[in-house]
PDB file of C-alpha atoms in Angstrom:
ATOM      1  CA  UNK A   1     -68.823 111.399   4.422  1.00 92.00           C
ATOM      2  CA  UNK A   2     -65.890 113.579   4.234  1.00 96.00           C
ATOM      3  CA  UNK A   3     -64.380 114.084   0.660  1.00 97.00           C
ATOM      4  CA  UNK A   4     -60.943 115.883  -0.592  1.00 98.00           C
ATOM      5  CA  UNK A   5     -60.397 117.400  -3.487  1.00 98.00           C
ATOM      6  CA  UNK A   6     -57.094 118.828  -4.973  1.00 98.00           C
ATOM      7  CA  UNK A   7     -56.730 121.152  -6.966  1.00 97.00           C
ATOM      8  CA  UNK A   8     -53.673 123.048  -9.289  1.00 93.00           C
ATOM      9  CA  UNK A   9     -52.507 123.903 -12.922  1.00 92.00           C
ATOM     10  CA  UNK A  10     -51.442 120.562 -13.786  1.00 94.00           C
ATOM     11  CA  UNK A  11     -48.570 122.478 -15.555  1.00 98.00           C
ATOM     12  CA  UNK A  12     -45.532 124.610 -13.671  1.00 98.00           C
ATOM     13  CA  UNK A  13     -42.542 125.671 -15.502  1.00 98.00           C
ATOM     14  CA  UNK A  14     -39.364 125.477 -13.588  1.00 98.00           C
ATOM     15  CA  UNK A  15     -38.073 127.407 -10.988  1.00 97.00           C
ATOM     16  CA  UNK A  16     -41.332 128.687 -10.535  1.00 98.00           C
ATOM     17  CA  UNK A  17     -44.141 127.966  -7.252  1.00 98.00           C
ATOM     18  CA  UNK A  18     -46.393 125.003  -7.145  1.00 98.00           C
ATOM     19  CA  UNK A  19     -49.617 125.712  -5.465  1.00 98.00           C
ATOM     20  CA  UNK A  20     -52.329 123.731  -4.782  1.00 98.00           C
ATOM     21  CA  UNK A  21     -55.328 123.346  -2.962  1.00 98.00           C
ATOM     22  CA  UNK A  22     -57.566 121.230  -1.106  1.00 98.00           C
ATOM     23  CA  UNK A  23     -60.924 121.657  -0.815  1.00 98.00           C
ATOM     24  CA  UNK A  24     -62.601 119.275   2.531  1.00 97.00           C
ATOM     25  CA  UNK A  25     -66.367 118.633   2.413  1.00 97.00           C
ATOM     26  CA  UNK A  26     -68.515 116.454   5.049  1.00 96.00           C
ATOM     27  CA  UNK A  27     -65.901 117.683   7.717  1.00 94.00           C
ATOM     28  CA  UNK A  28     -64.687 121.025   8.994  1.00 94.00           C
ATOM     29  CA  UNK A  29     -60.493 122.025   8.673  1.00 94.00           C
ATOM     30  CA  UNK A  30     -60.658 123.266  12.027  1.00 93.00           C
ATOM     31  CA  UNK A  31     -61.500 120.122  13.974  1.00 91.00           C
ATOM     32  CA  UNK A  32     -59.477 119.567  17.091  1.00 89.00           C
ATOM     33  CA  UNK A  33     -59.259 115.475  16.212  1.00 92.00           C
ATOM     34  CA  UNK A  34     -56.998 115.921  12.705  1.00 95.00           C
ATOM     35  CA  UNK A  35     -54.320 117.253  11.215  1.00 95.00           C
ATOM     36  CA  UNK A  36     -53.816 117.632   7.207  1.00 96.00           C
ATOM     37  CA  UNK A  37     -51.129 116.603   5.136  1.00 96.00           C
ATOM     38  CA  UNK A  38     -50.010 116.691   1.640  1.00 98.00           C
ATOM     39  CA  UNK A  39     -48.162 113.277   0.289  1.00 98.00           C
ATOM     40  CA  UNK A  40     -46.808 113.540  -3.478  1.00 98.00           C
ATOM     41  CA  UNK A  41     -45.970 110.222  -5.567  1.00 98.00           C
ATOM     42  CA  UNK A  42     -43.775 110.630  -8.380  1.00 98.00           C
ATOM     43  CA  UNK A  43     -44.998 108.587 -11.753  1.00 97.00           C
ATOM     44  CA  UNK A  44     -44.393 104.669 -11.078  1.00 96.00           C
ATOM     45  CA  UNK A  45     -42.694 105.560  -7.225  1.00 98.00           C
ATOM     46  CA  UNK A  46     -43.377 105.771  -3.801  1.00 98.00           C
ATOM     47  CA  UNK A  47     -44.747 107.941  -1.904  1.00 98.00           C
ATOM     48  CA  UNK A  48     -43.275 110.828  -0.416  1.00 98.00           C
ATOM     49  CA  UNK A  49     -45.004 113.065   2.960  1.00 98.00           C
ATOM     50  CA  UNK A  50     -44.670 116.436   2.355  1.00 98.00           C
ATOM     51  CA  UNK A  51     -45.716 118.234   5.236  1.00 96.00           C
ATOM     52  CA  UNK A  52     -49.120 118.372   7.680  1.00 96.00           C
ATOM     53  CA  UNK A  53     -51.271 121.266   9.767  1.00 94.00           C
ATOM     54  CA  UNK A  54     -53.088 121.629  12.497  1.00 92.00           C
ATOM     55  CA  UNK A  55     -55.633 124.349  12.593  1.00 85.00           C
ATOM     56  CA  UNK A  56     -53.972 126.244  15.863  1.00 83.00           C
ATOM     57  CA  UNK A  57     -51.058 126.877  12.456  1.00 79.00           C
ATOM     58  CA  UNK A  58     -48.929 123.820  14.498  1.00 89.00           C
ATOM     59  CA  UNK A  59     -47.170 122.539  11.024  1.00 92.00           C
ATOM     60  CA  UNK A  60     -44.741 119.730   9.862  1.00 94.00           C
ATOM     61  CA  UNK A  61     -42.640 119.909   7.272  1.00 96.00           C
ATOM     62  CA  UNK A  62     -40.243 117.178   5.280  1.00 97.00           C
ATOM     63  CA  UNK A  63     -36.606 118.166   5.946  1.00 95.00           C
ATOM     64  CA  UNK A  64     -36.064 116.691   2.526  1.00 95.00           C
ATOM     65  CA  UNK A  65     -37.663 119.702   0.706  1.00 93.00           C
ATOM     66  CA  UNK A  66     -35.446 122.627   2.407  1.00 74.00           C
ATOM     67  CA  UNK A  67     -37.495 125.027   3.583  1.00 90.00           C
ATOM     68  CA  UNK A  68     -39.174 125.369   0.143  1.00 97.00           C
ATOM     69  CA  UNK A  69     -43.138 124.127   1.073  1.00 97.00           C
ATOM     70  CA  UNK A  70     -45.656 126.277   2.966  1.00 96.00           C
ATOM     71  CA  UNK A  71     -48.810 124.547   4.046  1.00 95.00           C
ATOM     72  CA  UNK A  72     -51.706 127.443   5.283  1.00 93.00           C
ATOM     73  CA  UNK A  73     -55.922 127.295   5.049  1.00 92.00           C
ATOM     74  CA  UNK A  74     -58.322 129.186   4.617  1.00 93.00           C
ATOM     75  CA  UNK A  75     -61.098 128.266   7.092  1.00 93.00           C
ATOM     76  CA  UNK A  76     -63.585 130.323   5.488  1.00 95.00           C
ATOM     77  CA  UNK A  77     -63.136 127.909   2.304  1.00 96.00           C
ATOM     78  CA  UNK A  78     -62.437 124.928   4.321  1.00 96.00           C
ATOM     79  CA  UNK A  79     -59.351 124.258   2.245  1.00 96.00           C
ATOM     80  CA  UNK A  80     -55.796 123.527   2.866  1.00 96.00           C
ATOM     81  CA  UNK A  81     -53.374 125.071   0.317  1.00 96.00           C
ATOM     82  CA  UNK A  82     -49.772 123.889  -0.558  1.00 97.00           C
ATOM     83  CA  UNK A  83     -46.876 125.903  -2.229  1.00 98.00           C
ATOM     84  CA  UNK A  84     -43.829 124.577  -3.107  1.00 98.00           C
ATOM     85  CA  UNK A  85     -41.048 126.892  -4.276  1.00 98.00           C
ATOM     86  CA  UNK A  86     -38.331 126.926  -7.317  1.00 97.00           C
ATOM     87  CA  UNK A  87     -39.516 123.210  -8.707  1.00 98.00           C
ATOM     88  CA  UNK A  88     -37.591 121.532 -11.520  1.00 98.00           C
ATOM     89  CA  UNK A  89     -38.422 118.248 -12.988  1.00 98.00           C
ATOM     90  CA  UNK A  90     -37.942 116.431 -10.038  1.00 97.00           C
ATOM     91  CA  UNK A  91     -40.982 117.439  -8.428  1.00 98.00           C
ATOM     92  CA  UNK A  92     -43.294 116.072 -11.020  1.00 98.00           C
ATOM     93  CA  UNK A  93     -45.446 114.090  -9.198  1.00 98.00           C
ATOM     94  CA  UNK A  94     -49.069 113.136  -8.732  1.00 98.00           C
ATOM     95  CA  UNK A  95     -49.834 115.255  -5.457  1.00 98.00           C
ATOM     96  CA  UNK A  96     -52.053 114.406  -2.663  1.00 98.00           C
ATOM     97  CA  UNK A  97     -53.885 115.405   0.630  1.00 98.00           C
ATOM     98  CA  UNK A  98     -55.268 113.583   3.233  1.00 98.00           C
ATOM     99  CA  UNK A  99     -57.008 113.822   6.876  1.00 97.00           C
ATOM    100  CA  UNK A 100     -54.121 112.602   9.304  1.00 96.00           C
ATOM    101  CA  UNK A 101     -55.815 111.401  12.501  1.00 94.00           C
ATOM    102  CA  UNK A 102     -53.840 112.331  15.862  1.00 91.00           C
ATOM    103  CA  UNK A 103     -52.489 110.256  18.229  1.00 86.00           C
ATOM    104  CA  UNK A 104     -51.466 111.526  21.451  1.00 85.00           C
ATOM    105  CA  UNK A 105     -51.473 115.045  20.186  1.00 85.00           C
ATOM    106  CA  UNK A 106     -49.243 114.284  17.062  1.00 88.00           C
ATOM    107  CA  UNK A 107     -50.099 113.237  13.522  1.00 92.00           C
ATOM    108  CA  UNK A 108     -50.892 109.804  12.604  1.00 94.00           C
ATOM    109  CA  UNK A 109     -52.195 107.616   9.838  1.00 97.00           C
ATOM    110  CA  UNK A 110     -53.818 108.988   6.464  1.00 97.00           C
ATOM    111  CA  UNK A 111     -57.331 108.635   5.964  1.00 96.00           C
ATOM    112  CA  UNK A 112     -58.825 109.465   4.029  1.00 97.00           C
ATOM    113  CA  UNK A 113     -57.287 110.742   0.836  1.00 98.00           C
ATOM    114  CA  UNK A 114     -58.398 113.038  -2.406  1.00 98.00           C
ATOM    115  CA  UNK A 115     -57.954 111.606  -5.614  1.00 98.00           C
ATOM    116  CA  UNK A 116     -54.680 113.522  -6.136  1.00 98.00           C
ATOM    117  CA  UNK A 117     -53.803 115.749  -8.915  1.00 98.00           C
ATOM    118  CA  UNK A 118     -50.695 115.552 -11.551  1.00 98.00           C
ATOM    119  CA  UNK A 119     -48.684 118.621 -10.968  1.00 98.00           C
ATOM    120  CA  UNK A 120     -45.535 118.340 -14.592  1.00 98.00           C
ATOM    121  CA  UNK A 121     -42.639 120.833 -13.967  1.00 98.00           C
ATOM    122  CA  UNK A 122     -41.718 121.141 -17.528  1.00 97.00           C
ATOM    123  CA  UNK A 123     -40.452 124.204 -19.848  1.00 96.00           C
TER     124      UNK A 123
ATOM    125  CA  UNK B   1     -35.065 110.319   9.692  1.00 95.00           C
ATOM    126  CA  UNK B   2     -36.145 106.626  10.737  1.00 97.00           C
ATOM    127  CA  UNK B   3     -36.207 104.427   7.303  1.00 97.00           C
ATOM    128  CA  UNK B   4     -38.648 102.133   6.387  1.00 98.00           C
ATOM    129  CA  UNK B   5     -37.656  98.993   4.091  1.00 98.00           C
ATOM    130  CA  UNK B   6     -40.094  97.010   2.895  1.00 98.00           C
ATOM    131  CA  UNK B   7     -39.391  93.041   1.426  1.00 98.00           C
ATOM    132  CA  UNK B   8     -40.068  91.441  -1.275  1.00 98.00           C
ATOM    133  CA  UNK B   9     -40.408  94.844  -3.477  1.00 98.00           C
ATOM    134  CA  UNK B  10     -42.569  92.404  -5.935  1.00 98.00           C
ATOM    135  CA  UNK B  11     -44.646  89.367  -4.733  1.00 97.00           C
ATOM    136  CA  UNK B  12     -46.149  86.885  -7.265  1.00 97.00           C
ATOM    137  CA  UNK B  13     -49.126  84.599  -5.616  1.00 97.00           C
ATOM    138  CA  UNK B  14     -52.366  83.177  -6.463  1.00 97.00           C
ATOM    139  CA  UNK B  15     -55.736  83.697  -5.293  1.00 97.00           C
ATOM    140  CA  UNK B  16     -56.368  81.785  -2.124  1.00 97.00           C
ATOM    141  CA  UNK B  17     -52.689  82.181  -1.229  1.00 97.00           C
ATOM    142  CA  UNK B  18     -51.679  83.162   2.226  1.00 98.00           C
ATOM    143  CA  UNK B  19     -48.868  86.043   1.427  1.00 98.00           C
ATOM    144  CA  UNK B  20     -46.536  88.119   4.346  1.00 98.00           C
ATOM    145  CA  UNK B  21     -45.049  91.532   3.629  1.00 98.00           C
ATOM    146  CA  UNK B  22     -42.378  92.756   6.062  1.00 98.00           C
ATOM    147  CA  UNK B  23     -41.561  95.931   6.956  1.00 98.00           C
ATOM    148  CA  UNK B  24     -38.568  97.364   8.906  1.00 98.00           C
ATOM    149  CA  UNK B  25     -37.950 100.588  10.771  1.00 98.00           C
ATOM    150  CA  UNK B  26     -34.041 101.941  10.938  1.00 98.00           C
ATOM    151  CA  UNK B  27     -35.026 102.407  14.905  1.00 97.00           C
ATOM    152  CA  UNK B  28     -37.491 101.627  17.061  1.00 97.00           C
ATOM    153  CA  UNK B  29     -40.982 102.631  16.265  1.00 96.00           C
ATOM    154  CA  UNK B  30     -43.293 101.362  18.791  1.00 94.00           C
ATOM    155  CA  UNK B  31     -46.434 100.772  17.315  1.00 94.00           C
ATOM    156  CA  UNK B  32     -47.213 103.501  15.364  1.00 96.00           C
ATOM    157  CA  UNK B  33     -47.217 102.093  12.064  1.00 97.00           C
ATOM    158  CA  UNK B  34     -49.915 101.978   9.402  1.00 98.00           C
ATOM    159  CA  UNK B  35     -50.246  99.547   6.130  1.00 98.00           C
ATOM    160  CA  UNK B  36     -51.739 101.043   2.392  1.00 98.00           C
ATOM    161  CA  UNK B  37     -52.867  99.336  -0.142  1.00 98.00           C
ATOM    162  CA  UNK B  38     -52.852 101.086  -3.533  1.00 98.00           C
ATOM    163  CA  UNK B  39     -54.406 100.451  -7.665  1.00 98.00           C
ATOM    164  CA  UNK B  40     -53.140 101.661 -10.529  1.00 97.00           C
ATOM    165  CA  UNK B  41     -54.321 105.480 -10.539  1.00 97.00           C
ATOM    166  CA  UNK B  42     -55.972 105.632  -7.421  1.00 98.00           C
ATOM    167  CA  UNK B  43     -54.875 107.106  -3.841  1.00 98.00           C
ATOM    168  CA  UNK B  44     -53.843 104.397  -1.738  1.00 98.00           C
ATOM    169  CA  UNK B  45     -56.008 103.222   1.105  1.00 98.00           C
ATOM    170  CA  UNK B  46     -55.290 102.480   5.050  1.00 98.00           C
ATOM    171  CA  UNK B  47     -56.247  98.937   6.022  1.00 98.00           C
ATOM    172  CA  UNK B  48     -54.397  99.121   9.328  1.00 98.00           C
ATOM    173  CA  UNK B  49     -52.959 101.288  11.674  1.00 97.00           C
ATOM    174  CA  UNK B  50     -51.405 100.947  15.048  1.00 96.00           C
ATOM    175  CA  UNK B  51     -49.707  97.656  13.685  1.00 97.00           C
ATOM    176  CA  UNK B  52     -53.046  95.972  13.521  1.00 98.00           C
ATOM    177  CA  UNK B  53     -55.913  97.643  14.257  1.00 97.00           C
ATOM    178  CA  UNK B  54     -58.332  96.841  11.099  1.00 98.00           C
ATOM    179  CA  UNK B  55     -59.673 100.063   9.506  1.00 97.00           C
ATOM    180  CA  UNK B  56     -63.588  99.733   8.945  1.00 96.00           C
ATOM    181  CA  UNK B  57     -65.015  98.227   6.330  1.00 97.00           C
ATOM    182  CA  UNK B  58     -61.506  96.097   5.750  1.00 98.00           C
ATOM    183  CA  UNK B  59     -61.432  92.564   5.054  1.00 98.00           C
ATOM    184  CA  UNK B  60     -60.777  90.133   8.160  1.00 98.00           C
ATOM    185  CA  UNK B  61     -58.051  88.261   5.651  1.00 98.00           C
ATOM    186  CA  UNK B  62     -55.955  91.335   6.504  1.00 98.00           C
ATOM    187  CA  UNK B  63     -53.924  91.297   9.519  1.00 98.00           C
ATOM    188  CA  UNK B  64     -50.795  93.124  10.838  1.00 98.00           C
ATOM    189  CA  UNK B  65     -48.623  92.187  13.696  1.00 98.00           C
ATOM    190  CA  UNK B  66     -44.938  93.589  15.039  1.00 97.00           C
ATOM    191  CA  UNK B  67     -43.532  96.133  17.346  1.00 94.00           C
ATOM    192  CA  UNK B  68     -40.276  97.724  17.390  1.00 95.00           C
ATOM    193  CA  UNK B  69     -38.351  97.793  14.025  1.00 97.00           C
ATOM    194  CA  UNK B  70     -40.082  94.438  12.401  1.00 98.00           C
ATOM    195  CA  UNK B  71     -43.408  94.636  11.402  1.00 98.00           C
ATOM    196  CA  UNK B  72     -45.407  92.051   8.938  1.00 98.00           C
ATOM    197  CA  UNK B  73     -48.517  92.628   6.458  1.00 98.00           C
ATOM    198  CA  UNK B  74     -50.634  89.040   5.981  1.00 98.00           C
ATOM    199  CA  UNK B  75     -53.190  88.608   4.003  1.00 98.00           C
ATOM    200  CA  UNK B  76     -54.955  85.434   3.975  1.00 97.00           C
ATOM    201  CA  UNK B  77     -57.005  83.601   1.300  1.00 96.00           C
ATOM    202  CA  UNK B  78     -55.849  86.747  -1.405  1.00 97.00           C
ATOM    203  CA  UNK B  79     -58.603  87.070  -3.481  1.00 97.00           C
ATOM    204  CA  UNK B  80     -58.517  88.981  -6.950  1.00 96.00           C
ATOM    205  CA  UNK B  81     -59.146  92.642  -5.610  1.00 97.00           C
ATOM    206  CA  UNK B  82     -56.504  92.043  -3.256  1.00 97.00           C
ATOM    207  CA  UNK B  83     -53.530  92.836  -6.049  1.00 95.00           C
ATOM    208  CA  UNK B  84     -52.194  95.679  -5.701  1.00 98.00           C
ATOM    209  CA  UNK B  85     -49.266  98.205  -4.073  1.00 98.00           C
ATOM    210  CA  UNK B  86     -49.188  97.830  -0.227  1.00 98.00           C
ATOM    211  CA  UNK B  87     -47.132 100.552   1.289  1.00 98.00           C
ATOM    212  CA  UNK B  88     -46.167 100.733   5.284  1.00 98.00           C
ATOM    213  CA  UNK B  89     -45.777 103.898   6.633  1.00 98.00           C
ATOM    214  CA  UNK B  90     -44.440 104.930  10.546  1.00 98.00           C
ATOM    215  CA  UNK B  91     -45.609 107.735  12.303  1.00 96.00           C
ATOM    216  CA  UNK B  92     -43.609 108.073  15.287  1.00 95.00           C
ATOM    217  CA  UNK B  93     -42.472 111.028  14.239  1.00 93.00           C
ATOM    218  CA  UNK B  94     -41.648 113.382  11.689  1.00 93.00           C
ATOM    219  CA  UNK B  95     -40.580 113.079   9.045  1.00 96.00           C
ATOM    220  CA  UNK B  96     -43.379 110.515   8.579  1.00 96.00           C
ATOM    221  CA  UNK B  97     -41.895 108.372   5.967  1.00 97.00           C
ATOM    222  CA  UNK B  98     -43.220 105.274   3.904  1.00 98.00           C
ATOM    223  CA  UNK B  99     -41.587 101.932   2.415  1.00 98.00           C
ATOM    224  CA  UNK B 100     -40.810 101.631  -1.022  1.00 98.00           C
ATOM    225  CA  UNK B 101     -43.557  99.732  -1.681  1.00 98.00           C
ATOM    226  CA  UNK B 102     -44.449  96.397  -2.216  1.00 98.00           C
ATOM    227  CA  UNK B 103     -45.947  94.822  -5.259  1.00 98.00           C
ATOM    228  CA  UNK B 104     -48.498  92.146  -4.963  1.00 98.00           C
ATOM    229  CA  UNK B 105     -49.086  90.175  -8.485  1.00 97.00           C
ATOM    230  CA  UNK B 106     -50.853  87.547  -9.393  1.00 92.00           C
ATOM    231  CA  UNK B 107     -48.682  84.310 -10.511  1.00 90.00           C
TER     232      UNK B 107
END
């Protein structure tokens, strides 16, 4: 059964990089049939897509966050890492990946998800 | 970027109810579209994608029909688990964005 697990300091001060990762298990990052994508919810909103990945490096990014999230893995961990530059408050969130299953060669539906982690961008 | 509104942001119902979310796209979607259901502190959960192809293991109560722009959640007969955050979501391109949300409580 495949699993995700995020992972991050919980804590960034502002201005600084958010990184996090997300470790797959029961399923390999490099499989032709999925992409990977990180979705963020901030406390009592939505929810927000931040970006996906294919393993040939194909990647998607939200317009809405300017250039400042890179989304890379590292087969040999089987994890898919997120960093997301010069946060401020606004980017406290509760942050999430998921398999995204493809649909005539582009990203689909999330399924499944981690449990998410709660990233605070706080002084 | 193709907007996704969802109506009523809160829904109040009782168990055995038969309750209908909507969801619209700001332009024409086809049928990629997928429906989440979310609790408190947990990752949400697909119950349908493709408009309304039922995910595995998902209750036959849930249905989703639509095409286009105008796309509708039903549940039938809720039952307790059933309250909860129900989120749409499009995927005909990116930026793959989601409604606002919808939340289901009990009356």
């Amino acid at each position: 059964q495949l699993q995700l697990q995020e992972s991050g300091p919980g804590l960034v001060k502002p201005s600084e990089a958010l990184s996090l990762t997300c470790t797959v298990s029961g399923g390999s990052i490099t499989s032709s049939n999925y992409y990977w994508g990180y979705i963020r919810q901030p406390p009592g909103k939505g929810l927000e897509w931040i970006g996906s990945f294919y393993y040939s490096a194909t990647t998607y990014y939200n317009p809405s966050l300017k250039n400042r999230v890179t989304i890379s893995v590292d087969t040999s961990k089987n994890q898919i890492s997120m960093r997301l530059s010069s946060v401020t408050a606004a980017d406290t969130a509760v942050y999430y990946c998921a398999r995204q299953t493809i649909r005539f060669g582009s990203p689909g539906w999330f399924d499944p998800w981690g449990q998410g982690t709660l990233v605070t961008v706080s002084s | 970027d193709i907007q996704m509104t969802q109506s009523p942001s809160t829904l109040s119902a009782s168990v055995g109810d038969r309750v209908t979310i909507t969801c619209r796209a700001s332009q024409s979607i086809s049928s990629w579209l997928a429906w989440y259901q979310q609790k408190p502190g947990k990752a949400p959960k697909v119950l349908i994608y493709a408009v309304s192809s039922l995910e595995s293991g998902v209750p036959s109560r849930f249905s989703g029909s639509g095409s286009g722009t105008e796309f509708t959640l039903t549940i039938n007969s809720l039952q307790p688990d059933d309250f909860a955050t129900y989120y749409c979501q499009h995927y005909n391109k990116s930026p793959y964005t989601f409604g606002q949300g919808t939340k289901l409580e009990i009356k």
